[in-house]
Short mmCIF file of C-alpha atoms in Angstrom, two decimals:
data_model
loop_
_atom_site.label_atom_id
_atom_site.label_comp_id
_atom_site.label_asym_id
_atom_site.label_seq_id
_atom_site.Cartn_x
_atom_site.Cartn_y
_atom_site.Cartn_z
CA UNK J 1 -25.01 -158.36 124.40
CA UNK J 2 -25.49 -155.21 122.34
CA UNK J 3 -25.90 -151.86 124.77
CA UNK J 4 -27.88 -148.71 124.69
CA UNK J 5 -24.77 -146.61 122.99
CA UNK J 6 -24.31 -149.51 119.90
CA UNK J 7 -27.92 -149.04 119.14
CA UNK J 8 -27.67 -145.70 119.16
CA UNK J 9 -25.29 -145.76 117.05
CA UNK J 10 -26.59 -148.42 114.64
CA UNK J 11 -29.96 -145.71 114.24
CA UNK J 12 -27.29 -142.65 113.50
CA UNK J 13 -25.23 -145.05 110.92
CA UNK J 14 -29.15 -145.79 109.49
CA UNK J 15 -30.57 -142.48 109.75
CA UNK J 16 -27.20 -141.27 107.92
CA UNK J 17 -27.82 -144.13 105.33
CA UNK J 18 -31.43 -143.24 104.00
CA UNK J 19 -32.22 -139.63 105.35
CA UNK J 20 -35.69 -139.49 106.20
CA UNK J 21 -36.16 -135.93 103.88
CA UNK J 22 -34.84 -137.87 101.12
CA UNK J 23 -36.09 -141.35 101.47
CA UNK J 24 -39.27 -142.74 100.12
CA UNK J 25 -40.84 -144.02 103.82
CA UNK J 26 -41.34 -147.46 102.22
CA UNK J 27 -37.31 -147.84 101.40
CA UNK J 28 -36.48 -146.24 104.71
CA UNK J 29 -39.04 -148.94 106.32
CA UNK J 30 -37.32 -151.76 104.81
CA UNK J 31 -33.74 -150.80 105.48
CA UNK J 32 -34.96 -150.50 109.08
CA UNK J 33 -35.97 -153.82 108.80
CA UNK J 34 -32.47 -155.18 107.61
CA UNK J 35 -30.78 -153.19 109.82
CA UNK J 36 -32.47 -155.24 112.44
CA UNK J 37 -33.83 -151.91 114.16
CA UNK J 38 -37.57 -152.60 113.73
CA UNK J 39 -38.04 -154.57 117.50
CA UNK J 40 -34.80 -155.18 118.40
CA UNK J 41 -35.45 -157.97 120.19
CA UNK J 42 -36.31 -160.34 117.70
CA UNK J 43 -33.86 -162.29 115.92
CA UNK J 44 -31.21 -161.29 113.62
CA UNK J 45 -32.86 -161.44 109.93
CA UNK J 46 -36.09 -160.97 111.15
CA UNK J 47 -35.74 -157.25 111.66
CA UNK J 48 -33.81 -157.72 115.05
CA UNK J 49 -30.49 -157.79 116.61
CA UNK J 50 -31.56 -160.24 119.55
CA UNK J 51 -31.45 -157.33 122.07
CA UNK J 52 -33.27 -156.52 125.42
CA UNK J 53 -36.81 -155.35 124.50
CA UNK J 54 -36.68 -152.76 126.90
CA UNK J 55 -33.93 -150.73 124.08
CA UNK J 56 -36.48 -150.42 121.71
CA UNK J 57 -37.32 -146.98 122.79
CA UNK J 58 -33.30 -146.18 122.59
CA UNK J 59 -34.28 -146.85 118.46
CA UNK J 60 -37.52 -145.27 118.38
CA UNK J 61 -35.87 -141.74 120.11
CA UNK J 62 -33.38 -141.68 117.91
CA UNK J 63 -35.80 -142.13 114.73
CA UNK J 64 -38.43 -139.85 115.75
CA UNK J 65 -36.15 -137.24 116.62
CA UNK J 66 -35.14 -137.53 113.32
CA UNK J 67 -38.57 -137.47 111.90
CA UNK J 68 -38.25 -141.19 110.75
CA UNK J 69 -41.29 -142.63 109.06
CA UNK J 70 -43.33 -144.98 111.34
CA UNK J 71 -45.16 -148.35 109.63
CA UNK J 72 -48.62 -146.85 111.00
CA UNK J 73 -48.90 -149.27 113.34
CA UNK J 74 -52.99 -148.39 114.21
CA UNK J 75 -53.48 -150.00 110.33
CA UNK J 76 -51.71 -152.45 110.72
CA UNK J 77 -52.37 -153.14 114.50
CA UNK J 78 -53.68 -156.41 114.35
CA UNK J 79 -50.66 -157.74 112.40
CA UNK J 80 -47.83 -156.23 114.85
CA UNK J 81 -49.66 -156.72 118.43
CA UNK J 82 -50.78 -160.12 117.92
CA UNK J 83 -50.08 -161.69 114.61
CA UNK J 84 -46.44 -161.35 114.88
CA UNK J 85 -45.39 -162.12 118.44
CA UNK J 86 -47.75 -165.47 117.89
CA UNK J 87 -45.67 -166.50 115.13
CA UNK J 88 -42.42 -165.46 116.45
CA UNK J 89 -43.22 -167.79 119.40
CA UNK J 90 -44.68 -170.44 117.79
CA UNK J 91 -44.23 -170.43 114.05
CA UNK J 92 -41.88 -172.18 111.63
CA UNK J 93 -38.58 -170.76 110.76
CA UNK J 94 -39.87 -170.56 107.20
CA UNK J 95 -43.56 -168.82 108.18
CA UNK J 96 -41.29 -166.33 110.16
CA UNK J 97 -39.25 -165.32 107.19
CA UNK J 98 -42.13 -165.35 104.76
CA UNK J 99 -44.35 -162.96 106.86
CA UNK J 100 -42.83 -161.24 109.61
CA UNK J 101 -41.09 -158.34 107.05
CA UNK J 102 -44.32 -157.88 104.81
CA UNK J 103 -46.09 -157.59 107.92
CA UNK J 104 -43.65 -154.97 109.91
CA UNK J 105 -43.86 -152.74 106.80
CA UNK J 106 -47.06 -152.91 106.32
CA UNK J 107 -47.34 -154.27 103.14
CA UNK J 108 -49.95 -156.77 103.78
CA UNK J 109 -52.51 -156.23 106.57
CA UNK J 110 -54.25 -158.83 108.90
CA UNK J 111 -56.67 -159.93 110.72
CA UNK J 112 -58.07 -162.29 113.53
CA UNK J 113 -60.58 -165.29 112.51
CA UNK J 114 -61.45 -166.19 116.13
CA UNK J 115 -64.78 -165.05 117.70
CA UNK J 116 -67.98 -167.37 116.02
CA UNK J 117 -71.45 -166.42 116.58
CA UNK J 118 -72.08 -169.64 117.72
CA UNK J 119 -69.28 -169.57 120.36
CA UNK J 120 -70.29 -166.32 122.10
CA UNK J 121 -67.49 -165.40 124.99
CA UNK J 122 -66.94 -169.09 125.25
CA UNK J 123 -64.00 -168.86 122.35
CA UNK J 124 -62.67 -172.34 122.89
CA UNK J 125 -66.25 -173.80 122.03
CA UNK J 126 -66.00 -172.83 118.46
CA UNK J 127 -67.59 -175.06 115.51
CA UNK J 128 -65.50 -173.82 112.54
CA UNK J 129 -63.97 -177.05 111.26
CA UNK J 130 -60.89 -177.76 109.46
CA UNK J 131 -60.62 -181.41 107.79
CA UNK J 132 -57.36 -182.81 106.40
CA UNK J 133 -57.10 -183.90 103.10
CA UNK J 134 -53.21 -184.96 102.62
CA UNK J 135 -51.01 -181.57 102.66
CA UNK J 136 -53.95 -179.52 102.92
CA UNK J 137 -56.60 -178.88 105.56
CA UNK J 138 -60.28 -177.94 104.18
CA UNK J 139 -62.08 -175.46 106.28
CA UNK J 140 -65.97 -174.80 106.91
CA UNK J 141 -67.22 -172.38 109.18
CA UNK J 142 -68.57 -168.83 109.72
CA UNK J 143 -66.97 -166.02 112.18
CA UNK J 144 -67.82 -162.87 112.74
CA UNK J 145 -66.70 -159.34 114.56
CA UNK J 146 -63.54 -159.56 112.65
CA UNK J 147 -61.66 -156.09 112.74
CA UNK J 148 -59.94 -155.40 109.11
CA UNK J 149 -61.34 -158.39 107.36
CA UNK J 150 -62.23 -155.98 104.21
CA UNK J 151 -58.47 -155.18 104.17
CA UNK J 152 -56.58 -157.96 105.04
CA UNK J 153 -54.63 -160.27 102.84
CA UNK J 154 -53.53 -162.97 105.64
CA UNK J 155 -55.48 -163.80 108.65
CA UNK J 156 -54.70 -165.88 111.91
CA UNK J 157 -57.29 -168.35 112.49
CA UNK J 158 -58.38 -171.17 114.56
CA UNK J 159 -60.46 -174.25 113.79
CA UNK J 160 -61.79 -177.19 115.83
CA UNK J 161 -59.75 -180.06 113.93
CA UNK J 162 -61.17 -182.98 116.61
CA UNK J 163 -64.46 -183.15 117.73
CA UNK J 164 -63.95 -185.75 119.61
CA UNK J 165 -61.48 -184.40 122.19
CA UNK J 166 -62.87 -182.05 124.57
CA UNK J 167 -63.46 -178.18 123.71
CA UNK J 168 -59.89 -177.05 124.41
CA UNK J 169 -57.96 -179.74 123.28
CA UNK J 170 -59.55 -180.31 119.57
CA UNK J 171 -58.40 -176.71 118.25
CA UNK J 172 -55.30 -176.12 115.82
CA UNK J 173 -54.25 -172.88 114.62
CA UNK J 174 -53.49 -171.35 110.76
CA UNK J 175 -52.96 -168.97 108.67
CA UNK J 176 -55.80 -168.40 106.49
CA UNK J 177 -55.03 -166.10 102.76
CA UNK J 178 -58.14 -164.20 102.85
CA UNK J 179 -57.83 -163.59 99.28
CA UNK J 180 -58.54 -167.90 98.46
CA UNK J 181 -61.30 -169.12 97.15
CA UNK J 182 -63.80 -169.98 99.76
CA UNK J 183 -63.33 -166.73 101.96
CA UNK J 184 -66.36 -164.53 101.81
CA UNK J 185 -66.08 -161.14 103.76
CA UNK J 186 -69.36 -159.65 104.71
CA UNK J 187 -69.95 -156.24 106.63
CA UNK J 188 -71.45 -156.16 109.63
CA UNK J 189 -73.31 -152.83 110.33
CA UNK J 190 -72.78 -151.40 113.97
CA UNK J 191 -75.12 -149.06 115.74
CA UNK J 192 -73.13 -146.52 115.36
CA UNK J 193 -73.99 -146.68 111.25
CA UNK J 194 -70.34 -147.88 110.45
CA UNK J 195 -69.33 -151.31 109.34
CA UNK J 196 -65.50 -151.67 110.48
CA UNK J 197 -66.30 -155.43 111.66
CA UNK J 198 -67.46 -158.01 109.43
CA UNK J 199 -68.89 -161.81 108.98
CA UNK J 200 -66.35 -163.81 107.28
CA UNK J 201 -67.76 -167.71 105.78
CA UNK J 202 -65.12 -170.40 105.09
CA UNK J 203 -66.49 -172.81 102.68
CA UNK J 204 -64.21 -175.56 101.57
CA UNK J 205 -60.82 -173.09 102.48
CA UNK J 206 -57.97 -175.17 101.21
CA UNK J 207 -54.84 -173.84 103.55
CA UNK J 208 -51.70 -175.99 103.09
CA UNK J 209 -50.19 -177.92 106.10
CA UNK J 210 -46.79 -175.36 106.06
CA UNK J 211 -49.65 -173.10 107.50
CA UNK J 212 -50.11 -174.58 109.87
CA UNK J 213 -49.14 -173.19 113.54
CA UNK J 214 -47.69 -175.27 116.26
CA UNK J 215 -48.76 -178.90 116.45
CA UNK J 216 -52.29 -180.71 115.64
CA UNK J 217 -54.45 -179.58 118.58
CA UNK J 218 -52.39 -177.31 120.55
CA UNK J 219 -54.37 -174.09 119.02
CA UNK J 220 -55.73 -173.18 121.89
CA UNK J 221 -52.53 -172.64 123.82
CA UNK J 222 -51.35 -170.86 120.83
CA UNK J 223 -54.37 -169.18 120.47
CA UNK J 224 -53.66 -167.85 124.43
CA UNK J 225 -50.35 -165.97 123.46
CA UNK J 226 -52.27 -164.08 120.50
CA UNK J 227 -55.15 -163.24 123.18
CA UNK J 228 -52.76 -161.97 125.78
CA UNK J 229 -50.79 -159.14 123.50
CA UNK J 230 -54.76 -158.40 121.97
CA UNK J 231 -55.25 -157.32 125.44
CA UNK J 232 -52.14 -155.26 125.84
CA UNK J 233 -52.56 -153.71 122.52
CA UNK J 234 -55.60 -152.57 123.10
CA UNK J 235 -55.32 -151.28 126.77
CA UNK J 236 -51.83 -150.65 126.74
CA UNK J 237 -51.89 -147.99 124.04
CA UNK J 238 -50.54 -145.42 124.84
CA UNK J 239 -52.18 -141.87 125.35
CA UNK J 240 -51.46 -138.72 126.47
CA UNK J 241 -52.69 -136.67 129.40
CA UNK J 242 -56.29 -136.29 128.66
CA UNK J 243 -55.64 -138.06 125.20
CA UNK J 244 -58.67 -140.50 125.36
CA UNK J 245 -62.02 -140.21 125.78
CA UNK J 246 -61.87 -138.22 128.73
CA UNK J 247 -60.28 -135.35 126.18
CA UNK J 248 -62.81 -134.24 124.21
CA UNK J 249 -65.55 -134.20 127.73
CA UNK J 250 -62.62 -131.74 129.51
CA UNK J 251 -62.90 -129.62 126.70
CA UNK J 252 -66.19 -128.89 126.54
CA UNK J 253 -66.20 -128.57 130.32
CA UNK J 254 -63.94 -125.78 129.90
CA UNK J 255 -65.32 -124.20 126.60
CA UNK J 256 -69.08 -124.21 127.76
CA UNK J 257 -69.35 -123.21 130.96
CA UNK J 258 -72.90 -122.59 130.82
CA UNK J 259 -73.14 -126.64 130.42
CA UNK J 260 -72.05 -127.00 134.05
CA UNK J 261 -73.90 -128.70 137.32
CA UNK J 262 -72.15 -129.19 140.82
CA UNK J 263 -73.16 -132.87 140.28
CA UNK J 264 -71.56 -132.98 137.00
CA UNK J 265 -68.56 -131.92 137.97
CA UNK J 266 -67.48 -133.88 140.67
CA UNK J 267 -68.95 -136.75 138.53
CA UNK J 268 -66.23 -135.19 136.15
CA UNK J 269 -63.51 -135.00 138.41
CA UNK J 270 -64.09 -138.35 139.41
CA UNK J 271 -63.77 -139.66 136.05
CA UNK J 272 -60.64 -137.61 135.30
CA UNK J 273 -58.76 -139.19 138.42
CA UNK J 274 -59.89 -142.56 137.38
CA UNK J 275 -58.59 -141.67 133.50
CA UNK J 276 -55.34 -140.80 134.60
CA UNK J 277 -54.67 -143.75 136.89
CA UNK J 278 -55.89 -145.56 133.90
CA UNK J 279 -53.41 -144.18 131.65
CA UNK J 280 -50.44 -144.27 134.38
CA UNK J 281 -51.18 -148.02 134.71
CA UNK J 282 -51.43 -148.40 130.81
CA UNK J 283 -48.03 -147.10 130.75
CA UNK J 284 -46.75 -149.68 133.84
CA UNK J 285 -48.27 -152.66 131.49
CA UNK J 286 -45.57 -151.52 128.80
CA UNK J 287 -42.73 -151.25 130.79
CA UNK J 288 -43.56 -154.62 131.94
CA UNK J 289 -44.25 -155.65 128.35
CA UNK J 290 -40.51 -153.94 127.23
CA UNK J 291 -39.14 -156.28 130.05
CA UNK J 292 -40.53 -159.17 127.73
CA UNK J 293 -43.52 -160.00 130.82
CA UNK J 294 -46.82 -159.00 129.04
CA UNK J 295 -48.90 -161.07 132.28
CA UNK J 296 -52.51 -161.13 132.54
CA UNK J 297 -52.56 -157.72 133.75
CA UNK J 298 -53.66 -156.92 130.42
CA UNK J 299 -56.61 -157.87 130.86
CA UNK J 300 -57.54 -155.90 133.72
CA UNK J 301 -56.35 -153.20 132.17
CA UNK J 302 -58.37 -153.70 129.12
CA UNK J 303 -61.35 -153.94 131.60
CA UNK J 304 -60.90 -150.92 133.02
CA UNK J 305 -60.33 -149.03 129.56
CA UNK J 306 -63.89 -150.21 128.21
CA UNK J 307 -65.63 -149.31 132.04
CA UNK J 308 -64.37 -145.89 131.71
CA UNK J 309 -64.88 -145.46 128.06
CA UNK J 310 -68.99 -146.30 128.68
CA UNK J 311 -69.21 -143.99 131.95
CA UNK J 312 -67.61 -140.99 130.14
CA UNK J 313 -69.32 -141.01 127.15
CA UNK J 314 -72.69 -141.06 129.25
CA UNK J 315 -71.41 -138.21 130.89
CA UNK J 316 -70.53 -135.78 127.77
CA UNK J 317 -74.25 -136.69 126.61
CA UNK J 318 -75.61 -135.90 130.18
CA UNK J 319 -73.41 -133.01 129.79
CA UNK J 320 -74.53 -131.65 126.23
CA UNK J 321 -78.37 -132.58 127.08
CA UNK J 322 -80.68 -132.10 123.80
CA UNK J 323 -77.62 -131.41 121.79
CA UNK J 324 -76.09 -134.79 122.99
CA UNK J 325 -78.69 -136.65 121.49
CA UNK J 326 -78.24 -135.85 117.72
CA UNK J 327 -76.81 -137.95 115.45
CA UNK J 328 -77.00 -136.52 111.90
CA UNK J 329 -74.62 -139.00 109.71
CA UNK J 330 -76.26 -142.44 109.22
CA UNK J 331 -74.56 -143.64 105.80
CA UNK J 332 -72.63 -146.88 106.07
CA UNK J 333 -69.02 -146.74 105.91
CA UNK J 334 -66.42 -148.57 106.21
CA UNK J 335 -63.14 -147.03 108.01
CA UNK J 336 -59.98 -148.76 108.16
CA UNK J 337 -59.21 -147.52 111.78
CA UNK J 338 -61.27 -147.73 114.87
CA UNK J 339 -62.20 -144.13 115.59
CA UNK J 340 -62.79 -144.38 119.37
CA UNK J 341 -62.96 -140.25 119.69
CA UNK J 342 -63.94 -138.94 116.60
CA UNK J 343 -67.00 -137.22 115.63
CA UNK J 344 -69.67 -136.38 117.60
CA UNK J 345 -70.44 -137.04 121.60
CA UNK J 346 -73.29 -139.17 119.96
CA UNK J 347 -70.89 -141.24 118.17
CA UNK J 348 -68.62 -141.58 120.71
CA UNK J 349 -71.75 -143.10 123.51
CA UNK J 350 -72.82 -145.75 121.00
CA UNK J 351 -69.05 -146.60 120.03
CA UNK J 352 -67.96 -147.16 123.14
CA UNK J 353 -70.81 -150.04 124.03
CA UNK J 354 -69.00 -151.99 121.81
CA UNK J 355 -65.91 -152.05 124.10
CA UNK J 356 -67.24 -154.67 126.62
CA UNK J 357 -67.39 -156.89 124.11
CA UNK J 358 -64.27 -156.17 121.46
CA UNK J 359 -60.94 -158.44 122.57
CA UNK J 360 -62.80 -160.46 125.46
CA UNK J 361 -66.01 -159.50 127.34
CA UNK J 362 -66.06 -157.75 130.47
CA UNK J 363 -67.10 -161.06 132.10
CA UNK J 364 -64.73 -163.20 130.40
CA UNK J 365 -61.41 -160.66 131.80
CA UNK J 366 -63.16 -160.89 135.17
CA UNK J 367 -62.64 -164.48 135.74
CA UNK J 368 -59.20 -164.01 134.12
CA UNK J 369 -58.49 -161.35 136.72
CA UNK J 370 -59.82 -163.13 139.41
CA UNK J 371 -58.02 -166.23 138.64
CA UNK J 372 -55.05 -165.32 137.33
CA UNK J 373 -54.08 -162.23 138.95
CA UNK J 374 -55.93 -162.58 142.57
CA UNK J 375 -55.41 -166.32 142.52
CA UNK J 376 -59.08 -167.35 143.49
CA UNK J 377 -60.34 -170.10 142.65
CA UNK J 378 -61.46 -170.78 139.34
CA UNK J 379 -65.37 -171.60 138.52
CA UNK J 380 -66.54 -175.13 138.22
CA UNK J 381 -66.73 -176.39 134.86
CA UNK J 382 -68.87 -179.37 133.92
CA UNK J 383 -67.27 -179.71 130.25
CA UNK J 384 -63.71 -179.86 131.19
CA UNK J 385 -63.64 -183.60 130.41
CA UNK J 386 -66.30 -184.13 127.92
CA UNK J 387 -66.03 -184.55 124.21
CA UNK J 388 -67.02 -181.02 122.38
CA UNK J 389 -69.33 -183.12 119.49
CA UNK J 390 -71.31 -184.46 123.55
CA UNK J 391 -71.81 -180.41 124.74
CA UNK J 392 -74.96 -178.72 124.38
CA UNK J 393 -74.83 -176.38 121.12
#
């Protein structure tokens, strides 16, 4: 079992190897990759050395003390949190080495075909279809909200494969090349003005058997392990003191003190507490993640990142008052990176609505919270049994 002092000493040997000062970051990237110091816990040739998880940050230390270039891991978010640990755990030996160092380095981005506007927060009753035809499988279907879809080159992506077997049991999961024919990415215009999500239509999408993940049908419990680190990436970021949303409100708190009501500011205080517990139990969710047991905790935590997000954001426009309320940049654009705290406090309000929906409703994390993590019972379901071509559409 390699230690904490050979992995420190495997970063030196690298570090020594391909200075950062000298190095173009791509090269350093890759020999990172080789040298099995990119997640450590993976497999040897697949940019690990089969170590505890919980070293990682014994690597990362020693590289950013160093000033070691990182793989910008916000761009390419959707490919390490949820794309690669899926097909680590459930891909072929050949899909791993085909896409898990293009995808570390950055080299080709992803994104998530999942959510349908059909299927609403009911994921698992999605109609996209995918029909074999010998080594290939032909897919049909439309979804939407997809994060990066402008950008990518691969995508993970599931498809209802049997009608006949009931909603959860008729879905298989791929790996769609967005750049085939039949892949049509659309932008999808927020209310904010931007268009970072997007429609994406599938007609006749030829993807070759070898793309296929896991068995026929068992895409949904696939599907589950790609949901569960969505849910820690996104509420298990990490963040400074005051490094979220709650940042740029504390500021002008401070800076405008002729802004300030009593009510206000215990409303404030309230909501900095709240912040902070938020960001102490962010930072619990990736210790427990380093340990290798991401749990459904993620969810809650994910939950409690888009509550705060909304009541803050209402709070810096209560707090502004007129000057809250303008909005003065309406052009469409289309940003590679979520921008949760940029611009203005008007930006920020209508952003943030968008964060009860984005990787699983509010609703849908409650039941997983209340089931999963407070073990009640679960809610009756009258389609657990029945055909998904029989449901109600």
């Amino acid at each position: 079992m390699i230690e904490a002092t050979e992995l420190r000493r495997r970063a030196r040997d690298l570090l020594a190897a391909h200075p950062p000062a000298t190095t173009a970051p791509a090269d350093f990237l890759a020999a990172r990759f080789d040298a099995g110091l990119a997640w450590v816990h993976y497999p040897v040739g697949l940019g690990g050395l089969g170590a505890p998880r919980a070293l990682q940050t014994v690597v990362d230390a020693e590289l950013d003390a160093a000033g070691a270039p990182d793989n910008d891991p916000r761009r390419i978010g959707i490919g390490l949190g949820m794309a690669a640990p899926t097909i680590l755990a459930h891909g072929t030996d050949e899909q791993k080495r085909r896409f898990l160092r293009p995808l570390w380095l950055g080299e080709e981005v992803w994104c998530q075909l999942f959510s349908e506007p059909g299927a609403g927060s009911d994921l698992a009753a999605l109609g996209t279809r995918a029909v074999r035809d010998g080594d290939t499988w032909v897919v049909d279907g439309q979804k939407v909200w997809t994060s990066s879809a402008h950008l990518a080159r691969w995508a993970i992506l599931i498809a209802r494969t049997d009608p006949d077997a009931p909603k959860h049991r008729g879905i298989t999961y791929f790996l769609c090349d967005m750049t085939d024919p039949g892949v049509e990415v659309r932008p999808l215009r927020q209310i904010t003005g931007e268009a970072e999500f997007n429609e994406v239509f599938l007609t006749g999408v030829r993807i070759p058997d070898s793309h296929r993940v896991g068995e026929v049908g068992d895409g949904w419990a696939i599907a589950r392990t790609t949901l569960m680190n969505e849910r820690v990436s996104i509420g298990g970021t990490p963040v400074p003191r005051e490094g979220g949303m709650i940042g740029p409100v504390s500021r002008t708190w401070r800076e405008r003190p002729e802004l300030r009501t009593h009510d206000l500011h215990q409303r404030l205080l309230d909501l900095w507490v709240e912040a902070e517990v938020a960001r102490l139990t962010g930072e619990r969710l990736r210790q427990q993640l380093a340990a290798g047991r991401p749990g459904p905790e993620g969810s809650a935590t994910k939950l409690s990142f888009a509550r705060l997000n909304q009541q803050i954001s209402g709070l810096e426009v209560e707090l502004l008052g007129d000057e809250g309320l303008l909005y003065g940049e309406w052009t469409m654009r289309r940003p590679e990176l979520v921008d949760f705290t940029g611009r203005d406090a008007g930006y920020r309000y209508l952003r943030s609505k968008g964060n009860s929906i984005e990787g699983g409703t509010s609703e849908v994390l409650l039941n997983i919270v209340a089931e999963r993590v407070l073990g009640l019972p679960a809610e009756p379901r009258d389609d657990k049994d029945v055909p998904w071509k029989d449901l109600a559409k």
